[in-house]
Every structure is written in C-alpha cells, then in structure tokens.
Amino acid sequence: MTMTLADRQAVFLRAILDEGAPLPEGWGNSQTAGMAVYRGNYRSALMGALAETYERTRAYVGEGPFAQASINHAIKHPPSGWTIDEAGEGFAQTCAQFFTENPEVAEIAWLEWQMLCLATAPDTPTFGPQDLAAASADFGDDDWEGLRLEFQPRLAARLVDFDLQTLWQALVDDDAQRPDARLESVCTCIAWREGERPTFALFDADHLAAVTAMRDGATYGELIGLLLGESAEPDSGLDDEAIQNAAMRAGAMLGQWLQEGLIVGLNP
Amino acid sequence: MPPHHDNISPFGGFGLGLRRTHYDDFLGGFEAGKVPVDFVEVISENYMIEGGRQLRILEQVRKDFPVIIHGVSMSIGSAHGLDADYLAKLKQLEQRIDPLWVSDHLCWTRTSAHNSHDLLPMPLTEEGLDAVCANIDSAQETLGRAMLFENPSSYLTFPEDEMSEWDFLTRMAQRTGCYLLLDVNNIYVSARNHGFSAEEYLAGLPLDRVRQIHLAGHDPATPERDIIIDTHDREVADGVWELYAKAMAMLPQPVATMIERDDNIPPLTELLTELDRARAIADEALVPA
C-alpha cells in the first residue's frame, strides 16, 4: 500500500522521538546515518531549551542529575506546541518525581517556569493604592461588598515549604554553600511582574486561598466570608469580633496586593 | 495561478541576526556609534509574545533598522496544514513590526501530535509539492503579502524523491508567487552530504526570485560521521564564501546578505568583520568583468 505524505511524516517523527521505532521500509545506510543526526538535533534542542529555562534548577542540582531529569521529561512529554519554550511546561512535576529527597527542587523549578511565563505576559499598568482610593471615594457598603479585583494576567501562586527568596538569591550569587531554607511554616509564593521585570515574594499561607478565590470571581464580601470560615472555631457562633477580624485581614491583604502591584483593575 | 501579492522589491543591504547578547549594542551601546548594518533579522517565534522587555526592545530596534522576521516553526511542508494559532500570532507580529519581509523554511517540523523543533526534510515528490504550495498559499493569504522560503540543509534524502531540490523550489515559487531566501551554507552542506553539485543547484534556481542570502558556519564531517551539520555556531567556512561569490555573480538583482549566528555567539565586532568580508565579495562580484 502506498504511504501518504502524512503517513511518511508520522513514521519519520516517531523514529526521531523513539530510537527503538522501526525505520521506514526501503531505507538504507545513508538514511539511517541521517536519522541519527535528526535524533541528535531533537534531543539537544530540547535539552538546550530546558537548560535555558531552568538555569537555576540546573545550577542547584548539578549538570548530571539535571540532564537525567531533562531526558526523562522529554521522553514522557514530547512537545506539541510551536514554541520550544513549551518543552519546559510541567518540568516542576518531573522534578518532584525525580528529586524526592529534595522537594525544594520542584519549588525552584516551578518558580523558574512562572518567571519565564511572566517575562512575556501582556503589559498592563498596575492599579495602586491611590487608584483604589480615587475609585472608591464614593463607595457605600454594598459597593465594597460586591467589589471584584482584576489581578495581573499571568500572576502565579502556590504554597511552598522552602524560602525561595533565600534559595534564589544564593543561586544568583552562585553560592557554593546551599542554605538550609526550609520554612518554619508553609507560605504562599506569589510571582508577578513589576514593570518589565518578573518578581516574586513570600506571603502568609492564607493568601493562596484568597488570591485563588478572587481570581475566580469572588467579591470582597465573599473574601471576608472565606477568611471568617478559616478562622472560625468549629461549632462556634459568628460574633462581631470574628467578623471584624476577618474584615481587617481582608483589608490587610488588599493593601499588600495593591502595594506590590498585583492588581490591575476593579470589577473586570 | 498564484494569488496576487505585491512584489517584494530587491533590497541590497548587509545585516545580522538580532540576538539577545547584542541587544545593548543595538540599543545605542555600540562603542563606534550606530551598528553599521542595513537591516536586522529576528527569529519570529521569539517575538510572537504578548508583551515584556523583549518585544519592547524589538520595537526600539525597529525605529533604527529595517527588520526581517524569519520563522522556524511554520512547518510549511506539513501534511496536516498550518497551525491557525501560529499564523494569527505571526500576523500580529507582522503588523506590529512592519518588516521588510517575512520568511520561513522549506521543511516540516510537526505532525498533528508532536513538534520536533527541527527543520525536517521534505520528500521531494508531487504530493509534497502540492502540500507545500497549499500551505504557502494559505500563509500568504493570511499575511496578505508574499513570503520568502529558505532552502534547508538536510542529512538524508528519500528513496521516493521524484525531483531535485532546486526543481522543487523552482516549481514552488512558480506556483505560489513566493520568493526565495538562499542559504548558501545550506546548499554547501546538502551538496556535500548528498553528492550533488552546488553550482548545478544554483544554476537550476529561478535566481530572479531570490531576495536574501544567509551565510553561516557548519560542523565538518569526522572519521566517525561522514555528514556535515549546519550548526550556526562558528564562522563561515572558506568553501561557503567561494560559493557565495559564485552566487553573487549569478544573481540578476541586489539581494540582502546576512550572517547567521545562533550559538557560541561572539562579540558584535567579530560578526561585523565577517559581514565586511561579505561586502567585499559582493563588491567584487558586481564589478563588470
């Protein structure tokens, strides 16, 4: 049966991705030698892309272990998108499986990926404390209750067990000594863009649920409800003090987000 | 009949690829003043992004230099057609930058499932030609302009090939109205790997459709590997310079020449010295005998 162009391209690409895959019928030594070059190109392109995206992860774990993790990732997740940068997507999960004794590696890799994504995010002017003051000058209770926030488009947040600021700085400074960076309690790491520069900081753990809820469309009133739920003792009634504490906590969070430039607008 | 697109006028300058290492030079930090090039070429995919510093730098460079956008992922030879998302983003970049022209390669890079991120060789068959021409028509229609396509370097040929690469390129240009980007290093590499004559290749092309030339370095064959590889990681080889001189003497119109360097990128001054060599060869070739 005659092979179509689509068949031939599928067989060719399968042979590049899988060195054990059969080569097309009728191929001789010259084609086999040529295929070895394409296989080498494919592998080195992916390894190169991962090494460039995960420069700090690579420096942290060392060349050999990084190469093993990269090969593992490339085999399990062959790229499908048109940009080679996508080859690095999900590498933090690969690191979590590969470096089980060092869970901080997956956190560093997660952060590097977010920083890369933020570097090319849409340019959006931030909405600071003064902008909120001006916009909310005439707000009544209902306006505050129903207020929604628009965060930077590629802002990313997750819980972390390690002080990524200390680890990151040690990698920037190329410190031979790896700092003991395990946090006393879990924190939320938020990565965002400050002007053109991707940046990140650690926040209290409860920021993750708060940011996630508000990015999903929760109102400021619902945020207070969420925080109230987290702080309330089981079976305890809701008293005025608890409500006031939750409102103050929400206010403090909002202040931090505005101050850091995480917010780009109101009521999207 | 190819769909109508405006002709691409010949542009006879000398340029370099814009690489991150040289951003500061192009943004005014070059010691000797403005970088002495007539244009810069950028890899399209690096700027098909939504925002950030990289895009701002390109816009700044564009104020001082004509820009060519050169892609590696259009996959014009794909049996599965073109990626609509890719084309839409390329169109956005084209509108943002207003380039001298838009180019890509005669190759395929992906199937419907996976992407090789390499410039894979086309089977030189009637079916392959039909697929390429349909895809070029679609890309040119979307962009609203004619494109340039570059001859690739290749490391194997297919038993089912029905024509030479130069015949394929000629018919492709005739059917689609596209133009050619002649990579002289790629001709040299493929000629050496497949045993054809580089001069015959040049003579077989519709040279009036050539608008640009690429020059680059390659990794020579070794005792273990009787294949030379297009690497863009070193200076242009003497044999490639000789072929460039022959090409320049044969071309009936001015073309844009550039040095491509993608790895082991040296200081800008070294690339400018190589570009001066291209200028000298071109000057000599254009002097009537």
Short mmCIF file of C-alpha atoms in Angstrom, two decimals, chain B residues 89-228:
data_model
loop_
_atom_site.label_atom_id
_atom_site.label_comp_id
_atom_site.label_asym_id
_atom_site.label_seq_id
_atom_site.Cartn_x
_atom_site.Cartn_y
_atom_site.Cartn_z
CA LYS B 89 0.39 35.37 16.17
CA LEU B 90 2.74 35.77 13.22
CA LYS B 91 0.25 38.15 11.63
CA GLN B 92 0.13 40.19 14.87
CA LEU B 93 3.92 40.46 14.88
CA GLU B 94 3.98 41.37 11.21
CA GLN B 95 1.51 44.18 11.82
CA ARG B 96 3.40 45.37 14.89
CA ILE B 97 6.82 45.46 13.21
CA ASP B 98 6.04 46.16 9.54
CA PRO B 99 9.02 44.06 8.40
CA LEU B 100 10.91 44.22 5.14
CA TRP B 101 9.59 40.71 4.58
CA VAL B 102 8.57 37.51 6.36
CA SER B 103 10.40 34.25 5.74
CA ASP B 104 10.49 30.62 6.82
CA HIS B 105 11.96 27.33 5.59
CA LEU B 106 11.11 24.66 3.06
CA CYS B 107 10.67 21.95 5.66
CA TRP B 108 8.19 20.44 8.09
CA THR B 109 8.53 20.44 11.84
CA ARG B 110 5.48 18.68 13.24
CA THR B 111 2.69 16.17 12.85
CA SER B 112 -0.74 16.67 14.36
CA ALA B 113 0.58 15.16 17.61
CA HIS B 114 4.12 16.34 18.16
CA ASN B 115 6.65 19.01 17.24
CA SER B 116 10.27 18.15 16.51
CA HIS B 117 11.51 21.75 16.75
CA ASP B 118 13.84 20.87 13.91
CA LEU B 119 13.75 21.65 10.19
CA LEU B 120 12.89 18.21 8.83
CA PRO B 121 13.42 17.33 5.15
CA MET B 122 10.56 17.25 2.68
CA PRO B 123 10.06 14.23 0.46
CA LEU B 124 10.65 15.82 -2.94
CA THR B 125 7.50 14.38 -4.51
CA GLU B 126 4.48 15.76 -6.36
CA GLU B 127 2.39 15.13 -3.25
CA GLY B 128 4.95 17.01 -1.12
CA LEU B 129 4.95 19.90 -3.58
CA ASP B 130 1.13 20.07 -3.53
CA ALA B 131 1.13 20.21 0.29
CA VAL B 132 3.82 22.90 0.40
CA CYS B 133 2.12 25.06 -2.22
CA ALA B 134 -1.28 24.80 -0.50
CA ASN B 135 0.29 25.83 2.80
CA ILE B 136 2.22 28.72 1.24
CA ASP B 137 -0.97 29.97 -0.41
CA SER B 138 -2.69 29.86 2.96
CA ALA B 139 0.14 31.65 4.78
CA GLN B 140 0.48 34.37 2.13
CA GLU B 141 -3.27 34.83 2.10
CA THR B 142 -3.35 35.26 5.88
CA LEU B 143 -0.42 37.65 5.93
CA GLY B 144 -1.60 39.50 2.84
CA ARG B 145 1.90 39.51 1.43
CA ALA B 146 4.31 37.27 -0.42
CA MET B 147 6.85 35.42 1.71
CA LEU B 148 10.40 34.14 1.27
CA PHE B 149 11.26 30.48 1.80
CA GLU B 150 14.72 29.20 2.58
CA ASN B 151 16.36 26.08 1.20
CA PRO B 152 17.15 23.84 4.19
CA SER B 153 20.26 21.84 4.96
CA SER B 154 19.48 18.13 5.06
CA TYR B 155 21.05 14.94 6.29
CA LEU B 156 19.13 12.40 4.25
CA THR B 157 17.19 12.13 1.02
CA PHE B 158 14.22 9.84 0.48
CA PRO B 159 14.07 6.83 -1.84
CA GLU B 160 10.72 8.13 -3.08
CA ASP B 161 12.08 11.54 -4.22
CA GLU B 162 10.83 12.45 -7.70
CA MET B 163 12.76 15.67 -8.37
CA SER B 164 15.81 17.65 -7.27
CA GLU B 165 15.51 20.23 -4.51
CA TRP B 166 16.17 23.07 -6.96
CA ASP B 167 13.37 21.85 -9.24
CA PHE B 168 11.09 21.63 -6.20
CA LEU B 169 11.96 25.21 -5.18
CA THR B 170 11.51 26.46 -8.74
CA ARG B 171 8.06 24.94 -9.13
CA MET B 172 7.11 26.09 -5.62
CA ALA B 173 7.99 29.69 -6.49
CA GLN B 174 6.20 29.49 -9.84
CA ARG B 175 3.00 28.08 -8.35
CA THR B 176 2.75 30.32 -5.27
CA GLY B 177 4.48 33.55 -6.25
CA CYS B 178 6.72 33.26 -3.21
CA TYR B 179 10.33 34.41 -3.18
CA LEU B 180 13.50 32.58 -2.16
CA LEU B 181 15.91 33.01 0.70
CA LEU B 182 19.10 31.37 -0.48
CA ASP B 183 21.10 29.87 2.35
CA VAL B 184 24.48 29.35 0.75
CA ASN B 185 25.79 27.35 3.69
CA ASN B 186 22.78 25.02 3.42
CA ILE B 187 23.46 24.44 -0.28
CA TYR B 188 27.09 23.68 0.58
CA VAL B 189 26.09 21.30 3.42
CA SER B 190 23.43 19.43 1.43
CA ALA B 191 25.63 19.22 -1.69
CA ARG B 192 28.40 17.67 0.38
CA ASN B 193 26.02 15.31 2.20
CA HIS B 194 24.12 14.12 -0.87
CA GLY B 195 26.80 14.38 -3.54
CA PHE B 196 25.22 16.90 -5.90
CA SER B 197 26.87 19.91 -7.46
CA ALA B 198 26.30 23.18 -5.59
CA GLU B 199 26.85 25.09 -8.83
CA GLU B 200 24.22 22.99 -10.63
CA TYR B 201 21.85 23.74 -7.73
CA LEU B 202 22.40 27.48 -8.12
CA ALA B 203 22.05 27.34 -11.88
CA GLY B 204 18.77 25.42 -11.55
CA LEU B 205 17.05 28.04 -9.40
CA PRO B 206 14.89 30.97 -10.55
CA LEU B 207 17.51 33.45 -9.34
CA ASP B 208 15.29 36.42 -10.11
CA ARG B 209 13.10 35.27 -7.17
CA VAL B 210 15.97 35.46 -4.64
CA ARG B 211 15.72 38.37 -2.23
CA GLN B 212 18.03 37.32 0.59
CA ILE B 213 21.13 35.25 1.30
CA HIS B 214 22.11 33.57 4.57
CA LEU B 215 25.71 32.75 5.43
CA ALA B 216 26.60 30.58 8.42
CA GLY B 217 29.09 28.12 9.83
CA HIS B 218 28.86 24.33 9.89
CA ASP B 219 30.40 21.38 11.68
CA PRO B 220 32.62 19.45 9.23
CA ALA B 221 32.47 15.68 8.77
CA THR B 222 34.56 13.49 11.07
CA PRO B 223 36.03 9.99 10.66
CA GLU B 224 33.05 8.73 12.66
CA ARG B 225 30.40 10.82 10.89
CA ASP B 226 30.53 11.35 7.15
CA ILE B 227 27.88 14.07 7.33
CA ILE B 228 28.41 17.78 7.77
#
